[in-house]
mmCIF file of C-alpha atoms in Angstrom:
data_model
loop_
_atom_site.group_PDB
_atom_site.id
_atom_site.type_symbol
_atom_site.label_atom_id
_atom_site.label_comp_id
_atom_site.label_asym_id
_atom_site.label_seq_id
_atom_site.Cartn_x
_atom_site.Cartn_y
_atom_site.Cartn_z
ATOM 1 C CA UNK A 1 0.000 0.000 0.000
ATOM 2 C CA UNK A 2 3.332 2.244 0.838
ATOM 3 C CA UNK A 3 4.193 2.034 -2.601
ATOM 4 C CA UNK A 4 0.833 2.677 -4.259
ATOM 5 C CA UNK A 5 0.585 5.944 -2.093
ATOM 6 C CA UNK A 6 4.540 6.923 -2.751
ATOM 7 C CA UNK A 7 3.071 6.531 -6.917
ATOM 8 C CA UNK A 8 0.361 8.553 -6.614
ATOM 9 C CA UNK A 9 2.000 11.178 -4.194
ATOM 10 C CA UNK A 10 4.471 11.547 -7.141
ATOM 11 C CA UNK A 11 2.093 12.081 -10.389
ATOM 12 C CA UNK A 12 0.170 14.322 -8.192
ATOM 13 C CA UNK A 13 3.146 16.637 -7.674
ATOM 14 C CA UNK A 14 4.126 15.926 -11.640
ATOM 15 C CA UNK A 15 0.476 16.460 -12.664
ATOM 16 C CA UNK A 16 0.242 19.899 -10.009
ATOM 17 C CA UNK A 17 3.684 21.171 -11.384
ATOM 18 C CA UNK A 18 2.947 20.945 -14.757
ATOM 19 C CA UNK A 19 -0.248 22.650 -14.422
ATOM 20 C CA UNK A 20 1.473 25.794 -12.466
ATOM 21 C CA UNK A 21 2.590 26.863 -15.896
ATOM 22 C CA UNK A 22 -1.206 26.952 -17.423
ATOM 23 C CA UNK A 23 -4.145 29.208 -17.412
ATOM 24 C CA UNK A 24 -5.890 26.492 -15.627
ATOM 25 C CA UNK A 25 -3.805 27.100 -12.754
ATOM 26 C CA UNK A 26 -6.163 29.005 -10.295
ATOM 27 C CA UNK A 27 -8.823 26.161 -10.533
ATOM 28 C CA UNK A 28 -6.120 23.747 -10.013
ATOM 29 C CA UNK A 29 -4.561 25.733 -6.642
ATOM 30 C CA UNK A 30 -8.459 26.011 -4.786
ATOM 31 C CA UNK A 31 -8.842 22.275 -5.794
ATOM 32 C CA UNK A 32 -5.581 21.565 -4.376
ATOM 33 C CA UNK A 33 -5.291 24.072 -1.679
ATOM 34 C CA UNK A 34 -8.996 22.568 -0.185
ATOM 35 C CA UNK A 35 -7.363 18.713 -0.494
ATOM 36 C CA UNK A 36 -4.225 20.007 1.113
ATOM 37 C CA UNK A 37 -5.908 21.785 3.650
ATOM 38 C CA UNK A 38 -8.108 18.979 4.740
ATOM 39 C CA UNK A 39 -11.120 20.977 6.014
ATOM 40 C CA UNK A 40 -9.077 23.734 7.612
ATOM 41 C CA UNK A 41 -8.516 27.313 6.209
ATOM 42 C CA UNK A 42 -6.949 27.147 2.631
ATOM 43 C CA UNK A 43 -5.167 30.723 3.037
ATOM 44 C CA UNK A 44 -1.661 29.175 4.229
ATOM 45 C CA UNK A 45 -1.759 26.408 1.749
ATOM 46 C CA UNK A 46 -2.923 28.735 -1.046
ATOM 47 C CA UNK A 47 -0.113 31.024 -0.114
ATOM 48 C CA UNK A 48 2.579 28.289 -0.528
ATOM 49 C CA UNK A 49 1.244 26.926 -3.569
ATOM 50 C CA UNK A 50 1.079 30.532 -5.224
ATOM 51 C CA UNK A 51 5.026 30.914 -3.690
ATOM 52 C CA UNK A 52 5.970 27.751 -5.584
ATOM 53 C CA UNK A 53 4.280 29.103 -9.029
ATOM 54 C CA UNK A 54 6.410 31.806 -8.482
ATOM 55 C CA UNK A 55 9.547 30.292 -8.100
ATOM 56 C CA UNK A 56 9.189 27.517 -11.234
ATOM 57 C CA UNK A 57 8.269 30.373 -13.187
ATOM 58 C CA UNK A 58 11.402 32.248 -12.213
ATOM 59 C CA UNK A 59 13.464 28.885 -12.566
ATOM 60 C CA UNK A 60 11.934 28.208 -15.921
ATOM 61 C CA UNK A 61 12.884 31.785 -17.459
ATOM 62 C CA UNK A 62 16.280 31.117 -16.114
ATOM 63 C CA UNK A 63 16.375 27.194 -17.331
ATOM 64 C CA UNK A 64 17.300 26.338 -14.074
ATOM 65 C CA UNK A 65 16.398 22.628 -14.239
ATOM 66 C CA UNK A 66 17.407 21.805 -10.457
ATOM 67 C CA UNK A 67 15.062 24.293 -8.677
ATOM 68 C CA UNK A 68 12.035 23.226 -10.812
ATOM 69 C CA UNK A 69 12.873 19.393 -10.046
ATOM 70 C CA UNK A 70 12.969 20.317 -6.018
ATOM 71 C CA UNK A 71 9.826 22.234 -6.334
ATOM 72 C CA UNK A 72 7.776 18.391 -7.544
ATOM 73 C CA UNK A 73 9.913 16.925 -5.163
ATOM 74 C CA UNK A 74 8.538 19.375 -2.125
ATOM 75 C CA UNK A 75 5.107 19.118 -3.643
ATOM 76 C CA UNK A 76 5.318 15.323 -4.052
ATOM 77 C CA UNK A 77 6.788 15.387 -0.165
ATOM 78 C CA UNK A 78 3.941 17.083 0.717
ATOM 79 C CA UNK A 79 1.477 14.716 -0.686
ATOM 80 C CA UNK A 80 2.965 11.798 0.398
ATOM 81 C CA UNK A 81 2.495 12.886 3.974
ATOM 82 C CA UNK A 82 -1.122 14.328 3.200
ATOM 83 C CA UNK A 83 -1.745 10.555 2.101
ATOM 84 C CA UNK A 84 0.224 8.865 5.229
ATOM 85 C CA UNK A 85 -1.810 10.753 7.464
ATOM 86 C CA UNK A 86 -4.870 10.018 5.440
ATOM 87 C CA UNK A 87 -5.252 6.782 3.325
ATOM 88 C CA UNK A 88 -8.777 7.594 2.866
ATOM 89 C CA UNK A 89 -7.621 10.450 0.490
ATOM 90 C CA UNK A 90 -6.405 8.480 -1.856
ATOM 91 C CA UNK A 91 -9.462 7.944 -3.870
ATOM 92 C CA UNK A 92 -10.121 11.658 -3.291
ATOM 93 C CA UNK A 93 -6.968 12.517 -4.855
ATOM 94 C CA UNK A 94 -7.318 10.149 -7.911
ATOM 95 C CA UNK A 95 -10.435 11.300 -9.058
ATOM 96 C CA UNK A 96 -9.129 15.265 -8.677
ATOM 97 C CA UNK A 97 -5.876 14.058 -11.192
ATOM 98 C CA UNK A 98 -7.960 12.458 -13.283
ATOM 99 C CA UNK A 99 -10.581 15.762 -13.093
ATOM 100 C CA UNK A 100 -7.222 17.753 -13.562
ATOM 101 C CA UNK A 101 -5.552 15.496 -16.377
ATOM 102 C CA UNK A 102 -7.922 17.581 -20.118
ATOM 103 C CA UNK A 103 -5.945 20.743 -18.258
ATOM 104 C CA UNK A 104 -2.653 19.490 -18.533
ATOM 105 C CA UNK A 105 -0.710 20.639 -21.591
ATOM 106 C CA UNK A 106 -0.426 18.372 -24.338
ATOM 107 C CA UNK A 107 3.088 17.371 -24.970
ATOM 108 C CA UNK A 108 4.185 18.473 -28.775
ATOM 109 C CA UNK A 109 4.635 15.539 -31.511
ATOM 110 C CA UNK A 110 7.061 15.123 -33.242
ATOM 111 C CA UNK A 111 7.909 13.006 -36.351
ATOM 112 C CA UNK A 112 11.427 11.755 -36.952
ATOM 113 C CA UNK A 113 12.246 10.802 -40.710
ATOM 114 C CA UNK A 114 16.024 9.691 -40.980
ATOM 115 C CA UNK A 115 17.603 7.399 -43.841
ATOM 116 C CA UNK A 116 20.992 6.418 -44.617
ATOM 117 C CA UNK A 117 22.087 5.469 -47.731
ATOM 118 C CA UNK A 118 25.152 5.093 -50.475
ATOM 119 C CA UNK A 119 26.154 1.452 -49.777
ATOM 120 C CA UNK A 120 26.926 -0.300 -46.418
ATOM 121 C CA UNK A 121 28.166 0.973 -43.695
ATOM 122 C CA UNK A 122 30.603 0.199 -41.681
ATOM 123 C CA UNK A 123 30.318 2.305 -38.572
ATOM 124 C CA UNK A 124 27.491 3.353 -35.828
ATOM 125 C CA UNK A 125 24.886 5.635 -36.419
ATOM 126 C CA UNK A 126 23.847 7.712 -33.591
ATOM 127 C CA UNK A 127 20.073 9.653 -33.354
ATOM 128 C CA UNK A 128 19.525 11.756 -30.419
ATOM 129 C CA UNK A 129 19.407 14.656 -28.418
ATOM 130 C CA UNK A 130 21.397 16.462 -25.962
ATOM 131 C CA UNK A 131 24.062 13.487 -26.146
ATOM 132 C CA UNK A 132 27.069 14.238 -23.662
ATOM 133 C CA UNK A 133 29.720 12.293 -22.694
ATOM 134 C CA UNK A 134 29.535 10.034 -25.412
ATOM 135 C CA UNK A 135 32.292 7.607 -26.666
ATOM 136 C CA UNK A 136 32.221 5.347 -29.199
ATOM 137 C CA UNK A 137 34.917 2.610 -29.914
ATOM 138 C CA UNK A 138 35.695 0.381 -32.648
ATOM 139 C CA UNK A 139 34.399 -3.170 -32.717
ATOM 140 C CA UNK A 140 37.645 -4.199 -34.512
ATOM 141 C CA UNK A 141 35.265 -4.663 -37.931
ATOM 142 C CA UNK A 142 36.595 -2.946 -40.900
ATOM 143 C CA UNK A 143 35.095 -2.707 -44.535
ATOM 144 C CA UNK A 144 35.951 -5.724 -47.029
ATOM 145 C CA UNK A 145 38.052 -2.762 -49.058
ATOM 146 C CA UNK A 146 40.211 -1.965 -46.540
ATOM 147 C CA UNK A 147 40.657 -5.776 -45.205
ATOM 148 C CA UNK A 148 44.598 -6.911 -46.574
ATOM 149 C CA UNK A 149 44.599 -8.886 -49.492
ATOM 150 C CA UNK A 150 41.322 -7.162 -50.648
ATOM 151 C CA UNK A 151 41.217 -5.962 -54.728
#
């Protein structure tokens, strides 16, 4: 049951911080702020979720990657420990995700075409992006035309 909670804790804080970006984002903070709050004032929780808008959109204008990822990690903290002290809320918080999941942004498509032609080859071929750190070596395999004794 740990790990079912510790799932759902975490796409609710992916599902939350994605939506912080959208227009739908002050129907998704009440929604959230009232779960949160558990029957006590929404104000404080309201406050911090409004704080934490403000700080992904800073750390998105700045592509700062890290402070985005700890702001679903403090959200996903958060609901973990709503759910811990709460089991019950479980159900409550599926059906708000999947109320919340037409709001979330679509993520683009995208169509990769590649071809390689011109013979065989005799080497990798790499598709990717943002490869770092990459090394390739040699599998000891050379082309027939370069093999000794070849015409």
């Amino acid at each position: 049951m740990e790990a079912e909670l510790m799932t759902l804790a975490a796409s609710g804080a992916t599902t939350v911080v994605g939506l912080m970006a959208t227009e739908a984002w002050t129907q998704v903070r009440g929604r959230l702020a009232r779960f949160l709050s558990r029957g006590e004032g929404t104000d404080a929780v309201d406050a911090e979720l409004e704080e934490s808008r403000a700080e992904l959109t800073a750390a998105r204008a700045d592509a700062d990657e890290a402070t985005a990822a700890d702001i679903e990690a403090e959200w996903r903290t958060r609901l973990r420990r709503a759910l811990r002290a709460n089991p019950e809320a479980a159900e409550e918080l599926r059906t708000l995700l999947d109320e919340l999941a037409p709001l979330q942004p679509s993520a683009p498509t995208v169509s990769v075409s590649n071809s390689v032609s011109g013979g065989t080859q005799y080497a990798p071929v790499v598709q990717g992006q943002n490869i770092s750190h990459f090394t390739l070596n040699g599998s000891g395999v050379t082309a027939p035309e370069q093999r000794p004794g070849a015409e």
